[in-house]
CSV table of C-alpha atoms and ligand atoms in Angstrom, one decimal:
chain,number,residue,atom,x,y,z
A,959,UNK,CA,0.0,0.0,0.0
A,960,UNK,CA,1.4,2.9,-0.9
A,961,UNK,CA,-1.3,6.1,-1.0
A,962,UNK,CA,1.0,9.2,-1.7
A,963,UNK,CA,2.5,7.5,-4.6
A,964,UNK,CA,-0.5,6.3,-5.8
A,965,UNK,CA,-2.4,9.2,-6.1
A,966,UNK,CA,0.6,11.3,-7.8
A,967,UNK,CA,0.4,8.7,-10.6
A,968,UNK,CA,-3.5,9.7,-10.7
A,969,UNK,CA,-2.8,13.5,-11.0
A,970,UNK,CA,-0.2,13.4,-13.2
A,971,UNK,CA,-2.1,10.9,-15.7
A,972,UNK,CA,-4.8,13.6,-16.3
A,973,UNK,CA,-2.1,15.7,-18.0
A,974,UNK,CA,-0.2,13.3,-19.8
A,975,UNK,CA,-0.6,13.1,-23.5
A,976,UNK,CA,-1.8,10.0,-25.3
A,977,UNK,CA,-2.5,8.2,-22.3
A,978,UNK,CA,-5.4,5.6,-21.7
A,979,UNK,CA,-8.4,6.7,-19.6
A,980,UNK,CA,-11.0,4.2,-18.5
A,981,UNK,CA,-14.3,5.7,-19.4
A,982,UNK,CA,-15.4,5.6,-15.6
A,983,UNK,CA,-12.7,7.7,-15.0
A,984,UNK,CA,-12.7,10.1,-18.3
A,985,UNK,CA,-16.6,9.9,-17.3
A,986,UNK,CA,-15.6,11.1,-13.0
A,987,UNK,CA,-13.5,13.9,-14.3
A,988,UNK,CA,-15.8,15.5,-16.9
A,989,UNK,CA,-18.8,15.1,-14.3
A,990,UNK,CA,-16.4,16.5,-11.5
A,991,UNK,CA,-15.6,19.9,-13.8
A,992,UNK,CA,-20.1,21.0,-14.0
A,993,UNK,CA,-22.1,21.7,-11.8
A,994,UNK,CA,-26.3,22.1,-11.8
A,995,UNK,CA,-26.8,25.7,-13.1
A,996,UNK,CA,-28.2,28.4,-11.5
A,997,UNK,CA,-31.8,28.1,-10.6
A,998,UNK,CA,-34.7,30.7,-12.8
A,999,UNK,CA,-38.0,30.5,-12.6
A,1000,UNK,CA,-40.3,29.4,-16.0
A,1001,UNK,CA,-44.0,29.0,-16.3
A,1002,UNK,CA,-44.9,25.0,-15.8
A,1003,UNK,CA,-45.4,24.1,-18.9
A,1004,UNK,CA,-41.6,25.0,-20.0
A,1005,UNK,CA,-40.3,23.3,-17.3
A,1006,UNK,CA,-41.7,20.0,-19.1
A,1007,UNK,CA,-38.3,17.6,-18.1
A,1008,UNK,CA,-35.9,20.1,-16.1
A,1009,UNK,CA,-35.4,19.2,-12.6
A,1010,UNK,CA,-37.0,21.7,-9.9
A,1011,UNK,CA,-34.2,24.1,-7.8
A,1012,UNK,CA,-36.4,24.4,-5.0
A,1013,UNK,CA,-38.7,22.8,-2.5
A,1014,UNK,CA,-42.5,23.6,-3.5
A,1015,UNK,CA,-44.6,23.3,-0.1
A,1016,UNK,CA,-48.2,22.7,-0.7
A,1017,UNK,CA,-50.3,25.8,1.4
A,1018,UNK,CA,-53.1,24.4,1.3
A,1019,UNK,CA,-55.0,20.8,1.6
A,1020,UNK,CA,-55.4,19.0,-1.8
A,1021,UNK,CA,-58.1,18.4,-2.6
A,1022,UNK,CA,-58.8,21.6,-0.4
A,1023,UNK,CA,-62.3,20.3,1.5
A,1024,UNK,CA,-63.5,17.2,1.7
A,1025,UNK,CA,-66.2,15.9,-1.6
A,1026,UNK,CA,-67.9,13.2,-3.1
A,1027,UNK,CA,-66.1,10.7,-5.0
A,1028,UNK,CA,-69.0,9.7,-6.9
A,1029,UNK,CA,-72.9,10.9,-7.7
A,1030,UNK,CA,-75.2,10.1,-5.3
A,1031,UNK,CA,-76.3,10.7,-1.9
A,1032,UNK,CA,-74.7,11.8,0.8
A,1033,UNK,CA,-75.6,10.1,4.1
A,1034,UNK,CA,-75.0,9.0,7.8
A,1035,UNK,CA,-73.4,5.8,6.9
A,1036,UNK,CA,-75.4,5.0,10.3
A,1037,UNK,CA,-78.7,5.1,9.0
A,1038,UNK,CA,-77.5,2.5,6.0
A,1039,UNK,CA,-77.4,-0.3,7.9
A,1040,UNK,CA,-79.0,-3.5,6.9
A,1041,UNK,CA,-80.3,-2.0,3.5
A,1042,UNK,CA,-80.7,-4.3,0.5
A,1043,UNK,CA,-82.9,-4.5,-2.1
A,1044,UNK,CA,-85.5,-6.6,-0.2
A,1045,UNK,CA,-85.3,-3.9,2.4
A,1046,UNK,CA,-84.4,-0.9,1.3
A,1047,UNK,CA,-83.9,2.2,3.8
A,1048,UNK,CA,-86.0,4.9,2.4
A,1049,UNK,CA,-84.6,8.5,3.3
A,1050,UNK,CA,-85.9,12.0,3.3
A,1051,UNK,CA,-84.1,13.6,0.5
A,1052,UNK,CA,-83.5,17.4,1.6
A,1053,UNK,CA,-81.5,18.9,-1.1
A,1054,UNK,CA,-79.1,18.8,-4.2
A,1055,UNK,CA,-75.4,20.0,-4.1
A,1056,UNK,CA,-73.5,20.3,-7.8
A,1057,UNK,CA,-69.7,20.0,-8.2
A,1058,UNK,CA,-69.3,23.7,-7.9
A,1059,UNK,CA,-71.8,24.7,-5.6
A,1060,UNK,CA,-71.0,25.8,-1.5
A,1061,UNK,CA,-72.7,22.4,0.8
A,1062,UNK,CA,-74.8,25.1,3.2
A,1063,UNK,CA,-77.7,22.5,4.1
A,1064,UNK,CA,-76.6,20.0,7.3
A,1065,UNK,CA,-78.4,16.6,6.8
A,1066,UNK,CA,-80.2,15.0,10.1
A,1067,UNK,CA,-80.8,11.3,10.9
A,1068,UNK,CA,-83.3,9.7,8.4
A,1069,UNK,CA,-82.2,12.4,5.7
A,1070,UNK,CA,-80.2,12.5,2.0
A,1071,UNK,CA,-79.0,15.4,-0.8
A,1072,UNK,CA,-78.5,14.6,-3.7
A,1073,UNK,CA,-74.5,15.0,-4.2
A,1074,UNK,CA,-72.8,15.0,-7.9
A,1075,UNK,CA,-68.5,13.9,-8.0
A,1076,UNK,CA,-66.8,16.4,-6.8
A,1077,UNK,CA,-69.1,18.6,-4.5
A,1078,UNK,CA,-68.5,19.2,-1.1
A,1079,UNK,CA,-70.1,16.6,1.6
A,1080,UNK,CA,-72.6,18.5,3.5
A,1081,UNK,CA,-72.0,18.8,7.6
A,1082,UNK,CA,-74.0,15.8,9.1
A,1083,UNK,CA,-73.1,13.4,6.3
A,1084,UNK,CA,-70.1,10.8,6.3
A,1085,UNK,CA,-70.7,8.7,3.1
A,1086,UNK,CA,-72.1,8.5,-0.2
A,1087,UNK,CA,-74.2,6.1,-2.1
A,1088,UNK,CA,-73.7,5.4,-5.1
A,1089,UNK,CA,-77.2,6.3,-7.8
A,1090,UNK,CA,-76.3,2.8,-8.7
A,1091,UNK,CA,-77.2,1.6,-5.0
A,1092,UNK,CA,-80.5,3.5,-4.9
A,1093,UNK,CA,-83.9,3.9,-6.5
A,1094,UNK,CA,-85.6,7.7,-6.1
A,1095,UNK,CA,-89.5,7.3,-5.1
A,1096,UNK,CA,-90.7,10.8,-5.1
A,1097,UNK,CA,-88.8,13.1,-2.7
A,1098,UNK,CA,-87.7,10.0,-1.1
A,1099,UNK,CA,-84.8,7.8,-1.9
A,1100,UNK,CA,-84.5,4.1,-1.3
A,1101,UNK,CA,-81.2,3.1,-0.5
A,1102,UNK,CA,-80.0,-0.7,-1.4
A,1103,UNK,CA,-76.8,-1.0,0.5
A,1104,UNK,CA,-75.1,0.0,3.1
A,1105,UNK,CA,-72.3,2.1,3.1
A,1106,UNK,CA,-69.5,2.1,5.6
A,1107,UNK,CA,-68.6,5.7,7.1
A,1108,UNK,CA,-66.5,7.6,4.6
A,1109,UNK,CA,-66.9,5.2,1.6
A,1110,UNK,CA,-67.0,7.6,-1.4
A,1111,UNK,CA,-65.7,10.2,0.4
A,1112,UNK,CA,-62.5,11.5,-0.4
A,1113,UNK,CA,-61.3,14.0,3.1
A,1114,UNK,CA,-59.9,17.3,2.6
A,1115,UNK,CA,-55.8,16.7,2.5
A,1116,UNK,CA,-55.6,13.0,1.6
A,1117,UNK,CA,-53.6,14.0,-1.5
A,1118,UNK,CA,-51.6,16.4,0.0
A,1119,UNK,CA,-51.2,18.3,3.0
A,1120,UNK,CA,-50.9,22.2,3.9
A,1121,UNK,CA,-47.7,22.7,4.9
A,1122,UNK,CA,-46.3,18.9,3.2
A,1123,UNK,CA,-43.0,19.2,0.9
A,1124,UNK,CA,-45.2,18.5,-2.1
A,1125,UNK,CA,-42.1,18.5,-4.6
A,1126,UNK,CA,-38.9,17.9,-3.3
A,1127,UNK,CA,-35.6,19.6,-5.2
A,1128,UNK,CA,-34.1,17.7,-7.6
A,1129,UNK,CA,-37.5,16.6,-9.0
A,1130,UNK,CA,-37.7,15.3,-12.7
A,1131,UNK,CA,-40.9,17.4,-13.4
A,1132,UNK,CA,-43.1,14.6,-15.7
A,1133,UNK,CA,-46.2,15.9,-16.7
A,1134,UNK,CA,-47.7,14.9,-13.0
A,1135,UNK,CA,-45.5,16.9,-11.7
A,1136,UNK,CA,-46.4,19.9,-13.3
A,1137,UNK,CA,-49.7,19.3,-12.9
A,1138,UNK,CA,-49.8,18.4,-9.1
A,1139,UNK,CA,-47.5,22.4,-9.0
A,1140,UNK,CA,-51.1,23.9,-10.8
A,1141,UNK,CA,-53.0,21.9,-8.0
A,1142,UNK,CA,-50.7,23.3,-5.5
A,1143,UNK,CA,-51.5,26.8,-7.1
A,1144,UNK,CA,-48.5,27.8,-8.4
A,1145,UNK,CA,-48.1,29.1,-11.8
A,1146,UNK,CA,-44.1,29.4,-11.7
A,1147,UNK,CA,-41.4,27.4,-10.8
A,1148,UNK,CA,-37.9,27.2,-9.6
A,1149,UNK,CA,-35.4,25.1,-12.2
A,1150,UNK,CA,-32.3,24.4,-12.9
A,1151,UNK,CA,-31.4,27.1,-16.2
A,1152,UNK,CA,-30.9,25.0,-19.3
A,1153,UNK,CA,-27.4,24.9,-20.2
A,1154,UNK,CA,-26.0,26.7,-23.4
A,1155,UNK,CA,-23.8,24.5,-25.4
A,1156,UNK,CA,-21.7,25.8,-28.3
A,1157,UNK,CA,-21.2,23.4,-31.3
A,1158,UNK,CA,-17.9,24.0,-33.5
A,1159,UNK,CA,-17.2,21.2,-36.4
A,1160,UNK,CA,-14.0,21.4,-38.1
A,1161,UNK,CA,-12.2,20.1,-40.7
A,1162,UNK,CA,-10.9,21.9,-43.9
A,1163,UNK,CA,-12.9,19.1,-45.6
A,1164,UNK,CA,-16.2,20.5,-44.3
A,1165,UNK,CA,-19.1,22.4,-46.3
A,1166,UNK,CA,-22.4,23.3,-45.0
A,1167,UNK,CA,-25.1,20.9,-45.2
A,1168,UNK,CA,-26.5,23.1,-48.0
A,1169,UNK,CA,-22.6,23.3,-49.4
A,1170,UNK,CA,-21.2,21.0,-52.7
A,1171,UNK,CA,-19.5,17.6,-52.4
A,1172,UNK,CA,-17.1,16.8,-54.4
A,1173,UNK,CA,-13.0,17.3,-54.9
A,1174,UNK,CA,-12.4,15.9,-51.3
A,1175,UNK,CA,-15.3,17.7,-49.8
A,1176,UNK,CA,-18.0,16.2,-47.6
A,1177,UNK,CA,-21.2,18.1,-45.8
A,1178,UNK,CA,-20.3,18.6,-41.9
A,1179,UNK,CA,-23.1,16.3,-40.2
A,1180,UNK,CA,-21.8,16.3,-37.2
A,1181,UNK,CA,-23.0,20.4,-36.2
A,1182,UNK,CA,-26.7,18.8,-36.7
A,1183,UNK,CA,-26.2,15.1,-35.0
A,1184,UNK,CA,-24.5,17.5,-32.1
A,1185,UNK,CA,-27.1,20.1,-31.9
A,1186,UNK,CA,-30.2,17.3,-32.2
A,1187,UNK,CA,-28.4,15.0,-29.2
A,1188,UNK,CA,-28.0,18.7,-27.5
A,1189,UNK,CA,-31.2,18.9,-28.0
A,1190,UNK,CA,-32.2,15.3,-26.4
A,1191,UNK,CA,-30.3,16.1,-23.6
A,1192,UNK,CA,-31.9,19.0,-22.2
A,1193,UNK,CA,-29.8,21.7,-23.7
A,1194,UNK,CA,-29.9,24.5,-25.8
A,1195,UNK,CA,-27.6,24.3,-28.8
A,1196,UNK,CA,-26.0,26.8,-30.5
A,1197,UNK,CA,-24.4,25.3,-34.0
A,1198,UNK,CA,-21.7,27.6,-34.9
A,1199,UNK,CA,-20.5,25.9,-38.0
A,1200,UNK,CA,-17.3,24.7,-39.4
A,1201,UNK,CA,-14.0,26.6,-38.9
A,1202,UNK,CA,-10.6,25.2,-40.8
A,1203,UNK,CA,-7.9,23.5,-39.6
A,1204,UNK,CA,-5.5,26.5,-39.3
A,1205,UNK,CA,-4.3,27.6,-35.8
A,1206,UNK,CA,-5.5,31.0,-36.1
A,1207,UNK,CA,-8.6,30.1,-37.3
A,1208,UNK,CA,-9.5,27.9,-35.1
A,1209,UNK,CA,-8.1,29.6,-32.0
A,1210,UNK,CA,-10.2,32.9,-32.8
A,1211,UNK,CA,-13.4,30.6,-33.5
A,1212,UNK,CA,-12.5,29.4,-29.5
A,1213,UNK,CA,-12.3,32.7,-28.6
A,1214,UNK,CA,-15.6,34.3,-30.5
A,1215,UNK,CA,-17.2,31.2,-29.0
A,1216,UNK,CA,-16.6,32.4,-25.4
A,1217,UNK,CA,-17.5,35.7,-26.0
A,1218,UNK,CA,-19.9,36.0,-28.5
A,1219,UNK,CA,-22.0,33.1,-26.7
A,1220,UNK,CA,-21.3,32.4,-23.4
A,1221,UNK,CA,-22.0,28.4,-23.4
A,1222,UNK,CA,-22.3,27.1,-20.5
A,1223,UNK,CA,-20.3,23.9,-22.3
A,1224,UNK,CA,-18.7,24.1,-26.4
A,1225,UNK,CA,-18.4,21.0,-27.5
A,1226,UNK,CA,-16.0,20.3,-30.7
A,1227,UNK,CA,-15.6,17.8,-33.2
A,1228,UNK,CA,-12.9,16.8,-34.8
A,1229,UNK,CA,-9.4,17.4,-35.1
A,1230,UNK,CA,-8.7,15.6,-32.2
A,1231,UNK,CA,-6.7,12.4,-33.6
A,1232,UNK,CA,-3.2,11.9,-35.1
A,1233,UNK,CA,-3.4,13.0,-38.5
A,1234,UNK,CA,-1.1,16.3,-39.9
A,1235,UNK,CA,-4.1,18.6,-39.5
A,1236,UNK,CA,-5.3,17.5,-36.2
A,1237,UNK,CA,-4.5,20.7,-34.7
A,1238,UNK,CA,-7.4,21.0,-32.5
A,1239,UNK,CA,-5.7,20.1,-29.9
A,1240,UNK,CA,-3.1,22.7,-29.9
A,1241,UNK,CA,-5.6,25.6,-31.0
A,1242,UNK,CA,-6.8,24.2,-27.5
A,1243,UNK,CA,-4.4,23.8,-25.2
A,1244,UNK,CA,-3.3,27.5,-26.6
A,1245,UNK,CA,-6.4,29.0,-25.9
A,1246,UNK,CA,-7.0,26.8,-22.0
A,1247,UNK,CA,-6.6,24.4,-20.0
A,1248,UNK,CA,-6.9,20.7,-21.9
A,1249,UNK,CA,-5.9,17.4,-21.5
A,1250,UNK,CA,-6.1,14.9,-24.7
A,1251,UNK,CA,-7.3,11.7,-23.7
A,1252,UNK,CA,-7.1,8.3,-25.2
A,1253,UNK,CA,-10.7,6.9,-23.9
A,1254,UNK,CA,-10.8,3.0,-23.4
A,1255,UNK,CA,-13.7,2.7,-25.7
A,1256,UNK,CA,-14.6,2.0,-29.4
A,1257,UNK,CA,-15.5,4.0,-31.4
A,1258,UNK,CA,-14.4,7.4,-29.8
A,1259,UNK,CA,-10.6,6.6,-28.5
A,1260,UNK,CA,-9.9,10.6,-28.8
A,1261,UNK,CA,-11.2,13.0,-26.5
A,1262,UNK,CA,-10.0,16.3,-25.2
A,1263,UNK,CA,-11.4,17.1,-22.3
A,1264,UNK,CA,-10.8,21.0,-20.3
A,1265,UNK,CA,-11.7,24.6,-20.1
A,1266,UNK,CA,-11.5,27.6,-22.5
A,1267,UNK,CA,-11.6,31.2,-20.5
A,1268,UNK,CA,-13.7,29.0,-17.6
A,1269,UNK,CA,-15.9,27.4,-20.0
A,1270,UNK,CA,-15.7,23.2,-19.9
A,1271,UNK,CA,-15.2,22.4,-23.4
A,1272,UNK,CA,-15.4,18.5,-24.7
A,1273,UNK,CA,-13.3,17.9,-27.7
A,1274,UNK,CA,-15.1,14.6,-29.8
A,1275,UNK,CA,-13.4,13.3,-32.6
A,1276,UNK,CA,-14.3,13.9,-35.9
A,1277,UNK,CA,-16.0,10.2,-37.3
A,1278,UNK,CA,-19.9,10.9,-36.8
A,1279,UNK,CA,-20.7,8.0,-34.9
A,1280,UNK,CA,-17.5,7.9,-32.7
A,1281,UNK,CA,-18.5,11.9,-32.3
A,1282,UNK,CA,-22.1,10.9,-31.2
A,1283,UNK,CA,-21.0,7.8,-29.0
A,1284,UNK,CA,-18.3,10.1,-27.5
A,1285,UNK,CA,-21.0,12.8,-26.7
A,1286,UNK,CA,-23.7,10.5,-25.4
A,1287,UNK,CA,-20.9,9.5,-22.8
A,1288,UNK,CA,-19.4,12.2,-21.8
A,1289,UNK,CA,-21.7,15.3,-23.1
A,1290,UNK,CA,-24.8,14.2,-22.0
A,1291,UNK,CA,-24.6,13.4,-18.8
A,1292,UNK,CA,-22.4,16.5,-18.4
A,1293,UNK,CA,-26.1,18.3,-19.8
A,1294,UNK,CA,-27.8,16.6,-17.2
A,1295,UNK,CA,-25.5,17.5,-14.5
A,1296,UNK,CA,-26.0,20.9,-15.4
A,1297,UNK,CA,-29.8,20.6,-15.6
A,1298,UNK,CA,-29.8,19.2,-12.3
A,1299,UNK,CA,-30.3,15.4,-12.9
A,1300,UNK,CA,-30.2,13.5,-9.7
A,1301,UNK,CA,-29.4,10.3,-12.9
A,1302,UNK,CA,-27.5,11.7,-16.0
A,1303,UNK,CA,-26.9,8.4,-17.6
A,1304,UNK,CA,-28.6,6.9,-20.6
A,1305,UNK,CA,-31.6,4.4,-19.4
A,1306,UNK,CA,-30.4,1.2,-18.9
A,1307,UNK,CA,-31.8,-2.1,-19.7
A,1308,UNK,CA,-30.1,-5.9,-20.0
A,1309,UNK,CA,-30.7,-7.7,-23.4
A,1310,UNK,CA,-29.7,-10.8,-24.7
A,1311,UNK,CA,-27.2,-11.2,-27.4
A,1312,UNK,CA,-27.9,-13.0,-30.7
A,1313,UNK,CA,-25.3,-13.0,-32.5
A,1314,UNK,CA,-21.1,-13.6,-31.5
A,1315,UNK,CA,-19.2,-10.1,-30.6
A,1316,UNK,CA,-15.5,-10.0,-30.3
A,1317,UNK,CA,-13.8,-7.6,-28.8
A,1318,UNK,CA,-10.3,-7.2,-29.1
A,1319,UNK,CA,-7.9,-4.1,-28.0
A,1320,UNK,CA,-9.4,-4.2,-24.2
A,1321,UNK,CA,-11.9,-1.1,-25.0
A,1322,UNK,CA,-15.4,-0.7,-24.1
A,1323,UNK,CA,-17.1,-1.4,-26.9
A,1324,UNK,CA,-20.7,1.0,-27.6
A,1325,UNK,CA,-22.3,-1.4,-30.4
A,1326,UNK,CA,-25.6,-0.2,-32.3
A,1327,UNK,CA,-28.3,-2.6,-31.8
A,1328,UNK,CA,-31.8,-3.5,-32.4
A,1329,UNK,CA,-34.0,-5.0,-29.7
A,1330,UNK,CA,-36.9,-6.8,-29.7
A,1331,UNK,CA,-39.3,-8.5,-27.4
A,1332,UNK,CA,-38.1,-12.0,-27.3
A,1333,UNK,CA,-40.5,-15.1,-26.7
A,1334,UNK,CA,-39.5,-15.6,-23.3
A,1335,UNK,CA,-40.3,-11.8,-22.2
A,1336,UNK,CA,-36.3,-11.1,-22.5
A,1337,UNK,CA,-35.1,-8.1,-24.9
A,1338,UNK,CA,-32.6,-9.2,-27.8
A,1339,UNK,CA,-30.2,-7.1,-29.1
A,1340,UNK,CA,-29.1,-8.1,-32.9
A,1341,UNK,CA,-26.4,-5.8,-34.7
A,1342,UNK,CA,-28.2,-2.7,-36.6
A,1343,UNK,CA,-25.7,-3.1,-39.6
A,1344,UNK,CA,-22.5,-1.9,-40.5
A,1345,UNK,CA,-19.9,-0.8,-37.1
A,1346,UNK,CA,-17.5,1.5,-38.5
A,1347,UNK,CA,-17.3,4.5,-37.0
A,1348,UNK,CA,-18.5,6.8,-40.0
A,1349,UNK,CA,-21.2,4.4,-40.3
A,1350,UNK,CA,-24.0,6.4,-39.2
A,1351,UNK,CA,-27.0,4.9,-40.9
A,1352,UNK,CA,-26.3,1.9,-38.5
A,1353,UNK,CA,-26.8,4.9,-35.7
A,1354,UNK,CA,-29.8,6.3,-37.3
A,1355,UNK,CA,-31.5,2.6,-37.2
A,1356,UNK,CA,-30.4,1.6,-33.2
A,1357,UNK,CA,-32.5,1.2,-30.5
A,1358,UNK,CA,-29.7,1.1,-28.2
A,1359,UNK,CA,-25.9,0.9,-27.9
A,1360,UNK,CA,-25.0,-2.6,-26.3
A,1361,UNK,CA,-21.7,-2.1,-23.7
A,1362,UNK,CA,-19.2,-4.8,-24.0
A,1363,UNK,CA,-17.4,-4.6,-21.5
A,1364,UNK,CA,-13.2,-4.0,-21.7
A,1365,UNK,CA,-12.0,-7.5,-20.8
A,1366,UNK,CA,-14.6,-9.4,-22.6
A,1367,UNK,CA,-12.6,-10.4,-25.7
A,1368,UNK,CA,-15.5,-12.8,-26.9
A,1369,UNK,CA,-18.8,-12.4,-26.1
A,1370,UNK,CA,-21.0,-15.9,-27.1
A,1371,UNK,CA,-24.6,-15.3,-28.7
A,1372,UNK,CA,-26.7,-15.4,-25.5
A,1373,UNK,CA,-25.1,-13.6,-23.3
A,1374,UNK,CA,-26.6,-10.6,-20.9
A,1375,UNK,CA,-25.4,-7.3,-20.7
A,1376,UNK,CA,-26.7,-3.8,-20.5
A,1377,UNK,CA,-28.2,-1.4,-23.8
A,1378,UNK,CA,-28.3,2.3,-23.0
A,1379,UNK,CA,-31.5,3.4,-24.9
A,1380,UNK,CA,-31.3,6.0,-27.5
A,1381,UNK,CA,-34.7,6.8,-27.9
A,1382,UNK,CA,-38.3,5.3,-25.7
A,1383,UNK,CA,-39.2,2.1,-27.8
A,1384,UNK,CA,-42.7,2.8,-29.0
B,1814,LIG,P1,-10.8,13.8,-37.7
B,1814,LIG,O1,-11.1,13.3,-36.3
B,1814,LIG,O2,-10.8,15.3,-37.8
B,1814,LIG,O3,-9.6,13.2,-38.2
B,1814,LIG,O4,-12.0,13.3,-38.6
B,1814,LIG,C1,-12.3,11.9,-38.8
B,1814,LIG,C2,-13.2,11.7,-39.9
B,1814,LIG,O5,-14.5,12.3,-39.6
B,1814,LIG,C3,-12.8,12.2,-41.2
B,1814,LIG,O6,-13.2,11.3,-42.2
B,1814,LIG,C4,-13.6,13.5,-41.3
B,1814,LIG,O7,-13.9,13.9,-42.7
B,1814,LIG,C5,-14.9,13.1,-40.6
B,1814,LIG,N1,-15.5,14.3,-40.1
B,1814,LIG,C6,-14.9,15.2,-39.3
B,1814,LIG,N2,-15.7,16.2,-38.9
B,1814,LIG,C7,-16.9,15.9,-39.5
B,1814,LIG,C8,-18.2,16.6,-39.5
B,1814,LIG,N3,-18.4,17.7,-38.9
B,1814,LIG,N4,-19.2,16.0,-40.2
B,1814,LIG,C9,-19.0,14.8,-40.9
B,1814,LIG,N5,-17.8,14.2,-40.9
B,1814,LIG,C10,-16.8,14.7,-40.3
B,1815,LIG,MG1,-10.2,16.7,-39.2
């Protein structure tokens, strides 16, 4: 045991060049550099899937007095007793409340009113019978069953109570949610502020997706692919374009980024590999504070991970599915993180393998699949096509990206392991 040492060798790795990360750790140290945002208050229906900042306490009962759960009558459960259709109970009936309406009458042994859903229970009453469970004989009623004291009753508070933590911080606001805030009576609430994230492709091989291919050029894909899985996430992206692969170019881009914008996160893609143009990585360390990490995963080895002028920036390499795996990694649950996600990672489920994997190079590898509902109520996940990195169609057409893990070097059809869903499985 040796913990000085040990945790030098950690420090230092963060800044070493070409070095393999393991993406738990690549994963720690991005999620360690965000934090949730500042809270702002929106109108409920825009804050649909952000996470609350703030305790909302209910000040008042819901429902707010106690009412009928169903139309009838209300009654003294009391003077129900031994009814059946053989022998009914036959009750004054004294008056009529509407959902709506104020209950001013008081009901006295041997009497009913007529009570629609929803209305308040008059004073004197403890139950309702249902219309079902009765038969009117002129301004009588005949009751057929008994009812037991509060049956169809639904008391003043038993959803919530005054004064009751209604929805607790950190709350994933569903459309329940939101709706149990408008019982509570607010109109406004406190959330997380959505994160800004800056989008910057390059590549001197890039044209706009209106641009011409052709003579070496290709369209940049990846400024949409980022943007939409920005989008996904929870954040709000800003798609800057492509800038070249020239120092200065891409080192005032940074720069205009920062100011021009002020993104809570810039992602880039591109530029961080081997090649003579892959200068990304200098224009970054130039313009902050980045490391360039080798990730243990496939596809997405590159990443440069760090901060321009304060601002985290995640550099994804360039191949749009290695770009898009990369990002739904590292990026998004960076997003969430800054949304205030108590869970940032991708849902997880375990499928069943049909066909062999193997898994050389001791990398995570983040293969498309398809699943489906097998026979014996277990998912299967079946390769969606093609695996190479640029392969995006095979993207486009997953359900889920399968995690082998790093040490599995052969993975036999029929084995179990987890699929992060892309999308809900209609
Ligand atoms: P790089 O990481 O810059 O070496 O790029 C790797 C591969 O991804 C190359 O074939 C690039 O042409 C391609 N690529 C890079 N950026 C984009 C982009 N924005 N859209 C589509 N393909 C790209
Ligand atoms: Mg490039």
């Amino acid at each position: 045991m040796c913990p000085a040492s040990e945790r030098q060798t950690t420090d230092r790795s963060w800044d070493n060049l070409d070095l393999l990360v393991p993406v738990n750790e690549a994963l720690a140290r991005v999620l360690d550099a965000v934090r949730p945002l500042p809270p702002v208050d929106c109108e409920l229906l825009e804050a649909l899937d952000r996470v609350s900042a703030s305790p909302a306490r209910a000040t008042e009962d819901v429902p707010p007095f106690t009412n009928s759960a169903m139309d009838g009558f209300a009654v003294r459960a009391a003077d129900t007793t031994g009814a059946s259709p053989a022998a009914p109970v036959s009750l004054a009936v004294v008056g009529a409340i509407a959902a709506g309406e104020p209950a001013t009458e008081r009901i006295a042994p041997g009497e009913a009113i007529r009570i629609m859903t929803g209305a308040p229970v008059p004073a004197g009453a403890d139950a309702v019978v249902r219309f079902e469970d009765t038969a009117n004989v002129n301004s009588r009623v005949e009751v057929h069953r008994p009812v037991a004291a509060l049956e169809n009753v639904r008391l003043a508070g038993e959803d919530i109570r005054a004064g009751e933590v209604a929805v607790p911080a950190g709350t994933a606001l569903s459309a329940p949610w939101v709706g149990m805030l408008a019982a509570l009576g607010q109109v406004t609430v406190t959330i997380h502020r959505q994160p800004r994230v800056a989008i910057l492709s390059t590549g001197n091989e890039l044209v706009a997706a209106n641009g011409t291919t052709g003579s070496g050029r290709i369209r940049d894909s990846n400024s949409t692919t980022l943007a939409a899985l920005v989008a996904e996430a929870g954040g709000l992206p800003l798609a800057l374009g492509a800038v070249r692969d020239e120092m200065d170019d891409l080192r005032a881009a940074l720069r205009r980024a920062v100011d021009d914008f002020r993104p809570d996160l810039i992602l880039t893609s591109g530029g961080v590999s081997v090649g003579d143009y892959d200068m990304v990585k200098d224009a970054l360390r130039a313009e902050g504070k980045i490391a360039i990490w080798q990730v243990r995963m496939k596809p997405g080895k590159p990443l440069a991970f760090g901060a321009v002028n304060g601002v985290p920036l995640l550099g994804l390499p360039g191949n749009p599915v290695a770009a898009a795996i990369s990002f739904l990694q590292f990026g998004h649950p960076a997003i969430r993180r800054m949304l205030g996600h108590p869970d940032v990672s991708l849902p997880t489920v375990t499928a069943v393998t049909t066909a062999e994997i193997a898994n050389a190079g001791q990398r995570r590898h983040f293969m498309r699949v398809r699943l489906q509902d097998g026979p014996d109520g277990r998912l299967s996940a079946t390769p969606a096509g093609e695996q190479g990195a640029g392969i995006l169609s095979s993207l486009a057409l997953a359900d889920g990206l399968l995690v082998v893990p790093e040490d599995l070097t052969h993975v036999p059809a029929g084995s179990c392991l987890p699929v992060q869903l892309l999308r809900g499985r209609g």
